[in-house]
Tab-separated table of C-alpha atoms in Angstrom:
chain	number	residue	atom	x	y	z
A	1	GLY	CA	-23.696	-1.943	-9.802
A	2	THR	CA	-27.166	-3.298	-10.396
A	3	GLU	CA	-30.217	-1.051	-10.157
A	4	ARG	CA	-30.975	-2.505	-6.734
A	5	GLN	CA	-27.421	-1.864	-5.513
A	6	GLN	CA	-27.604	1.687	-6.808
A	7	ARG	CA	-30.912	2.361	-5.082
A	8	GLN	CA	-29.742	0.882	-1.786
A	9	TRP	CA	-26.232	2.314	-1.658
A	10	LEU	CA	-25.297	4.694	-4.466
A	11	ALA	CA	-28.260	7.053	-4.117
A	12	PRO	CA	-27.714	7.754	-0.376
A	13	LEU	CA	-23.969	8.082	-1.027
A	14	LEU	CA	-24.595	10.724	-3.683
A	15	ARG	CA	-27.012	12.532	-1.355
A	16	GLY	CA	-24.287	12.635	1.300
A	17	GLU	CA	-26.381	10.663	3.787
A	18	ILE	CA	-23.842	7.866	4.253
A	19	ARG	CA	-20.177	7.095	3.595
A	20	SER	CA	-18.404	3.988	2.289
A	21	CYS	CA	-14.951	2.428	2.511
A	22	PHE	CA	-12.845	0.160	0.306
A	23	ALA	CA	-11.338	-2.929	1.944
A	24	MET	CA	-8.546	-4.309	-0.230
A	25	THR	CA	-5.113	-3.818	1.370
A	26	GLU	CA	-3.998	-6.568	3.760
A	27	PRO	CA	-1.216	-6.434	6.390
A	28	GLU	CA	0.025	-9.950	5.655
A	29	VAL	CA	0.774	-9.545	1.946
A	30	ALA	CA	2.254	-6.947	-0.426
A	31	SER	CA	-1.045	-5.497	-1.560
A	32	SER	CA	0.508	-3.310	-4.255
A	33	ASP	CA	0.113	-6.573	-6.200
A	34	ALA	CA	-3.642	-7.088	-5.900
A	35	THR	CA	-3.326	-10.729	-6.957
A	36	ASN	CA	-1.707	-11.392	-3.554
A	37	ILE	CA	-5.000	-10.836	-1.735
A	38	ARG	CA	-5.735	-13.747	0.623
A	39	SER	CA	-9.159	-12.788	1.978
A	40	SER	CA	-11.907	-15.173	0.969
A	41	ILE	CA	-15.455	-14.967	-0.343
A	42	VAL	CA	-17.091	-18.406	-0.184
A	43	VAL	CA	-20.557	-19.398	-1.376
A	44	ASP	CA	-22.732	-20.971	1.321
A	45	GLY	CA	-26.243	-21.637	0.098
A	46	ASP	CA	-27.828	-18.306	-0.762
A	47	ASP	CA	-25.086	-16.336	0.983
A	48	PHE	CA	-21.433	-15.371	0.710
A	49	ILE	CA	-19.204	-15.958	3.738
A	50	VAL	CA	-16.560	-13.237	3.904
A	51	ASN	CA	-13.307	-13.602	5.868
A	52	GLY	CA	-10.194	-11.449	5.970
A	53	LEU	CA	-8.087	-8.920	7.852
A	54	LYS	CA	-7.734	-5.603	6.036
A	55	TRP	CA	-5.960	-2.384	6.859
A	56	TRP	CA	-5.724	1.154	5.520
A	57	THR	CA	-9.458	0.872	4.996
A	58	SER	CA	-9.936	4.598	4.466
A	59	GLY	CA	-13.259	5.939	5.717
A	60	ALA	CA	-14.075	3.009	7.974
A	61	CYS	CA	-13.655	5.164	11.099
A	62	ASP	CA	-16.288	7.661	9.998
A	63	PRO	CA	-19.463	7.124	12.073
A	64	ARG	CA	-21.458	7.684	8.878
A	65	CYS	CA	-19.734	4.774	7.108
A	66	ARG	CA	-22.390	2.190	6.268
A	67	LEU	CA	-20.807	0.110	3.532
A	68	ALA	CA	-17.541	-1.666	2.771
A	69	ILE	CA	-16.550	-2.759	-0.719
A	70	PHE	CA	-14.623	-5.924	0.113
A	71	MET	CA	-12.109	-7.557	-2.241
A	72	GLY	CA	-11.365	-11.240	-1.758
A	73	LYS	CA	-10.791	-14.496	-3.586
A	74	THR	CA	-13.757	-16.436	-4.893
A	75	SER	CA	-11.892	-18.732	-7.297
A	76	PRO	CA	-8.365	-19.579	-6.037
A	77	ASP	CA	-7.799	-22.000	-8.927
A	78	ALA	CA	-8.841	-19.608	-11.681
A	79	PRO	CA	-6.334	-17.689	-13.836
A	80	LYS	CA	-4.315	-15.192	-11.763
A	81	HIS	CA	-6.369	-12.118	-12.594
A	82	ARG	CA	-9.759	-13.855	-12.381
A	83	GLN	CA	-9.491	-15.149	-8.814
A	84	GLN	CA	-10.707	-12.002	-7.057
A	85	SER	CA	-14.190	-10.570	-6.672
A	86	MET	CA	-15.742	-7.600	-4.898
A	87	VAL	CA	-18.791	-7.775	-2.667
A	88	LEU	CA	-20.812	-5.165	-0.791
A	89	VAL	CA	-20.700	-5.663	2.983
A	90	PRO	CA	-22.803	-3.527	5.357
A	91	MET	CA	-20.588	-2.214	8.152
A	92	ASP	CA	-23.175	-3.239	10.751
A	93	ALA	CA	-23.179	-6.871	9.593
A	94	PRO	CA	-22.283	-9.365	12.359
A	95	GLY	CA	-18.574	-10.179	12.190
A	96	VAL	CA	-17.366	-6.779	10.942
A	97	THR	CA	-15.004	-5.165	13.456
A	98	VAL	CA	-13.019	-1.950	13.196
A	99	VAL	CA	-9.979	-3.196	15.116
A	100	ARG	CA	-8.075	0.067	15.403
A	101	HIS	CA	-7.540	3.457	13.905
A	102	LEU	CA	-4.318	3.957	11.924
A	103	PRO	CA	-2.765	7.435	12.152
A	104	VAL	CA	-0.657	8.744	9.267
A	105	PHE	CA	2.544	10.367	10.553
A	106	GLY	CA	0.593	11.073	13.730
A	107	TYR	CA	-2.403	12.672	11.973
A	108	ASP	CA	-5.760	10.990	12.547
A	109	ASP	CA	-7.528	12.339	9.414
A	110	ALA	CA	-10.752	12.564	11.429
A	111	PRO	CA	-13.567	11.987	10.851
A	112	HIS	CA	-12.604	10.064	7.708
A	113	GLY	CA	-9.753	8.062	9.210
A	114	HIS	CA	-8.036	4.853	8.196
A	115	ALA	CA	-8.631	1.541	9.929
A	116	GLU	CA	-7.565	-2.021	10.425
A	117	THR	CA	-10.769	-3.940	9.796
A	118	LEU	CA	-11.578	-7.575	10.557
A	119	PHE	CA	-14.190	-9.543	8.628
A	120	GLU	CA	-14.936	-12.741	10.521
A	121	ASN	CA	-17.430	-15.159	8.963
A	122	VAL	CA	-19.501	-12.239	7.726
A	123	ARG	CA	-22.611	-13.453	5.948
A	124	VAL	CA	-24.116	-11.371	3.132
A	125	PRO	CA	-26.838	-12.407	0.667
A	126	ALA	CA	-25.432	-13.565	-2.662
A	127	VAL	CA	-28.232	-11.778	-4.496
A	128	ASP	CA	-27.076	-8.249	-5.351
A	129	SER	CA	-23.994	-8.313	-3.116
A	130	MET	CA	-21.387	-8.986	-5.797
A	131	LEU	CA	-20.154	-6.211	-8.059
A	132	LEU	CA	-20.050	-6.814	-11.820
A	133	GLY	CA	-19.622	-10.599	-11.479
A	134	GLU	CA	-17.463	-13.347	-10.037
A	135	GLY	CA	-13.776	-13.089	-10.854
A	136	ARG	CA	-13.932	-9.455	-11.952
A	137	GLY	CA	-12.505	-7.818	-8.823
A	138	PHE	CA	-9.073	-7.176	-10.331
A	139	GLU	CA	-10.715	-5.698	-13.415
A	140	ILE	CA	-12.805	-3.328	-11.267
A	141	ALA	CA	-9.770	-2.292	-9.242
A	142	GLN	CA	-7.721	-1.517	-12.331
A	143	GLY	CA	-10.569	0.419	-13.932
A	144	ARG	CA	-10.946	2.580	-10.830
A	145	LEU	CA	-7.245	3.173	-10.264
A	146	GLY	CA	-6.580	5.212	-13.407
A	147	PRO	CA	-8.994	8.067	-12.627
A	148	GLY	CA	-8.247	7.695	-8.898
A	149	ARG	CA	-4.541	8.252	-9.471
A	150	LEU	CA	-5.298	11.384	-11.474
A	151	HIS	CA	-7.407	12.720	-8.603
A	152	HIS	CA	-4.442	12.227	-6.278
A	153	CYS	CA	-2.192	14.093	-8.710
A	154	MET	CA	-4.619	17.006	-8.914
A	155	ARG	CA	-4.700	17.302	-5.134
A	156	LEU	CA	-0.907	17.060	-4.955
A	157	ILE	CA	-0.484	19.900	-7.425
A	158	GLY	CA	-2.917	21.953	-5.350
A	159	MET	CA	-0.848	21.233	-2.232
A	160	GLY	CA	2.288	22.276	-4.071
A	161	GLU	CA	0.703	25.534	-5.237
A	162	ARG	CA	-0.424	26.355	-1.694
A	163	ALA	CA	3.045	25.581	-0.334
A	164	LEU	CA	4.759	27.710	-2.988
A	165	GLN	CA	2.457	30.634	-2.276
A	166	LEU	CA	3.183	30.393	1.448
A	167	ALA	CA	6.909	30.128	0.774
A	168	ALA	CA	6.917	33.221	-1.467
A	169	ARG	CA	4.993	35.255	1.098
A	170	ARG	CA	7.310	34.144	3.870
A	171	ALA	CA	10.390	34.928	1.797
A	172	SER	CA	9.069	38.421	1.067
A	173	SER	CA	8.308	39.256	4.707
A	174	ARG	CA	10.918	37.436	6.796
A	175	VAL	CA	14.123	39.344	7.537
A	176	ALA	CA	17.378	37.578	8.417
A	177	PHE	CA	20.855	39.094	8.586
A	178	GLY	CA	19.600	42.494	7.541
A	179	LYS	CA	17.625	41.545	4.436
A	180	THR	CA	14.531	39.621	3.437
A	181	LEU	CA	14.838	35.974	2.499
A	182	ALA	CA	13.677	36.952	-0.995
A	183	GLU	CA	16.914	38.867	-1.420
A	184	ASN	CA	18.895	35.682	-0.831
A	185	GLY	CA	19.988	34.069	-4.100
A	186	SER	CA	19.591	30.501	-2.858
A	187	VAL	CA	15.989	31.178	-1.797
A	188	LEU	CA	15.225	32.637	-5.226
A	189	GLN	CA	16.738	29.543	-6.857
A	190	THR	CA	14.542	27.343	-4.663
A	191	LEU	CA	11.364	29.237	-5.540
A	192	GLY	CA	12.215	29.121	-9.249
A	193	ARG	CA	12.893	25.379	-9.229
A	194	SER	CA	9.638	24.829	-7.347
A	195	ARG	CA	7.644	26.555	-10.094
A	196	VAL	CA	9.367	24.488	-12.794
A	197	MET	CA	8.664	21.213	-10.976
A	198	LEU	CA	5.027	22.055	-10.314
A	199	ASP	CA	4.332	23.090	-13.891
A	200	GLY	CA	5.971	19.926	-15.187
A	201	ALA	CA	3.793	17.762	-12.943
A	202	ARG	CA	0.695	19.744	-13.938
A	203	LEU	CA	1.361	19.236	-17.648
A	204	ALA	CA	1.995	15.520	-17.126
A	205	THR	CA	-1.328	15.240	-15.283
A	206	LEU	CA	-3.232	17.186	-17.931
A	207	ASP	CA	-1.732	14.982	-20.643
A	208	ALA	CA	-2.685	11.813	-18.745
A	209	ALA	CA	-6.242	13.102	-18.256
A	210	ARG	CA	-6.530	13.942	-21.955
A	211	ARG	CA	-5.300	10.520	-22.973
A	212	LEU	CA	-7.579	8.803	-20.469
A	213	ASP	CA	-10.577	10.609	-21.996
A	214	LEU	CA	-9.580	9.950	-25.601
A	215	GLU	CA	-7.886	6.560	-25.484
A	216	GLY	CA	-9.103	4.818	-22.342
A	217	ASN	CA	-7.442	3.561	-19.185
A	218	LYS	CA	-5.416	0.771	-20.778
A	219	VAL	CA	-3.774	2.854	-23.497
A	220	ALA	CA	-3.168	5.778	-21.133
A	221	LYS	CA	-1.583	3.683	-18.372
A	222	GLY	CA	1.948	4.897	-19.139
A	223	ALA	CA	0.945	8.559	-18.936
A	224	ILE	CA	-1.029	7.914	-15.747
A	225	ALA	CA	1.937	6.105	-14.195
A	226	ALA	CA	4.240	8.984	-15.133
A	227	CYS	CA	2.131	11.671	-13.509
A	228	LYS	CA	1.565	9.466	-10.436
A	229	VAL	CA	5.362	9.472	-9.952
A	230	ALA	CA	5.930	13.103	-10.957
A	231	ALA	CA	3.201	14.780	-8.908
A	232	PRO	CA	4.160	13.435	-5.442
A	233	ALA	CA	7.840	14.135	-6.154
A	234	ALA	CA	7.080	17.712	-7.182
A	235	ALA	CA	4.714	18.355	-4.274
A	236	LEU	CA	7.125	16.906	-1.730
A	237	SER	CA	10.010	18.969	-3.067
A	238	VAL	CA	8.007	22.200	-2.993
A	239	ILE	CA	6.492	21.529	0.443
A	240	ASP	CA	9.907	20.624	1.834
A	241	ALA	CA	11.346	23.864	0.471
A	242	ALA	CA	8.461	25.824	1.987
A	243	ILE	CA	9.065	24.180	5.356
A	244	GLN	CA	12.740	25.148	5.160
A	245	ILE	CA	11.886	28.753	4.326
A	246	HIS	CA	9.463	28.895	7.272
A	247	GLY	CA	12.037	27.486	9.694
A	248	GLY	CA	10.577	26.226	12.980
A	249	MET	CA	7.092	27.372	12.029
A	250	GLY	CA	7.196	25.006	9.060
A	251	VAL	CA	7.221	21.879	11.194
A	252	SER	CA	4.527	23.152	13.562
A	253	ASP	CA	0.779	23.134	13.078
A	254	ASP	CA	0.740	26.929	12.704
A	255	THR	CA	0.875	26.370	8.940
A	256	PRO	CA	-0.603	23.513	6.869
A	257	LEU	CA	2.844	22.524	5.590
A	258	ALA	CA	3.588	19.647	7.978
A	259	ARG	CA	0.166	18.127	7.375
A	260	MET	CA	0.548	18.514	3.626
A	261	TYR	CA	3.975	16.893	3.726
A	262	ALA	CA	2.547	13.871	5.543
A	263	GLY	CA	-0.246	13.565	2.991
A	264	ALA	CA	2.029	13.992	-0.011
A	265	ARG	CA	4.526	11.444	1.284
A	266	THR	CA	1.747	8.922	1.766
A	267	LEU	CA	0.727	9.332	-1.862
A	268	ARG	CA	4.023	7.844	-3.008
A	269	LEU	CA	2.468	4.605	-1.702
A	270	ALA	CA	-1.306	4.936	-2.115
A	271	ASP	CA	-2.799	3.519	-5.332
A	272	GLY	CA	0.539	1.889	-6.165
A	273	PRO	CA	4.075	2.750	-5.026
A	274	ASP	CA	6.513	4.643	-7.231
A	275	GLU	CA	8.439	1.463	-8.002
A	276	VAL	CA	5.424	-0.223	-9.635
A	277	HIS	CA	4.700	2.823	-11.794
A	278	LEU	CA	8.330	3.205	-12.841
A	279	GLU	CA	8.424	-0.436	-13.918
A	280	THR	CA	5.263	0.095	-15.960
A	281	ILE	CA	6.844	3.096	-17.685
A	282	ALA	CA	10.095	1.216	-18.286
A	283	ARG	CA	8.341	-1.799	-19.849
A	284	LEU	CA	6.471	0.513	-22.207
A	285	GLU	CA	9.748	2.167	-23.197
A	286	LEU	CA	11.376	-1.207	-23.876
A	287	ARG	CA	8.416	-2.236	-25.989
A	288	ARG	CA	8.540	1.064	-27.881
A	289	ALA	CA	12.253	0.592	-28.589
A	290	LYS	CA	11.492	-2.671	-30.431
A	291	LEU	CA	9.087	-1.049	-32.873
């Protein structure tokens, strides 16, 4: 952002005085392909006119949310990856409506929340509203997604570790048919496999982070894609096993397992579904085979 944008928005964000949200995903198109975005950003004199229906706008429900980063098309006739731009839209601007809150598997994620958000002829000043420049929205999104995906993987591994710890404690203390669950061979197999899966996902994430630091987002995209597939799969497997070991308690809110499962399952979709990442990995493998 520009110095003015940073003073107005970034500084209070860093001080924790306000919150922001990112409005990209749209209900009418497959938004895992960001070039599908239909929302528009049109120049009108000294202003931009912003129109579009977004959903899964995470953070928009927070009463402290003051700013939306809105992705829309500014140049529909430009090359495919230069059509989109990002603009800063104050949440109190006329025409911005939080239509509804979107629960995730029944969880409201309050106060953060996720929303369907309507932008209807929203007028923002062209001066210092656009990020980086016209036609660079896709570039910004891709630059953010690499580190963002790694953050998801780190959280997923943490969820898996918590679930495995709970499962081990439950197995050691719960008695069924005259012996603890930890004395059951199948439970021991499950706990052992869980450790192997978690450590594999952790190493994949560490490798992706190392490559991102040393080689940059573009070169490291294969490693990032791999850990973004591996970490949710590992976390879901471990959490599911922990739920099974806890029995009825596992699907209740007496443990964090059900909530963690909902969050981990969602992360097979957020910041790109598994299928997109697997295709990225496969294309890199095909290219490598030709060398």
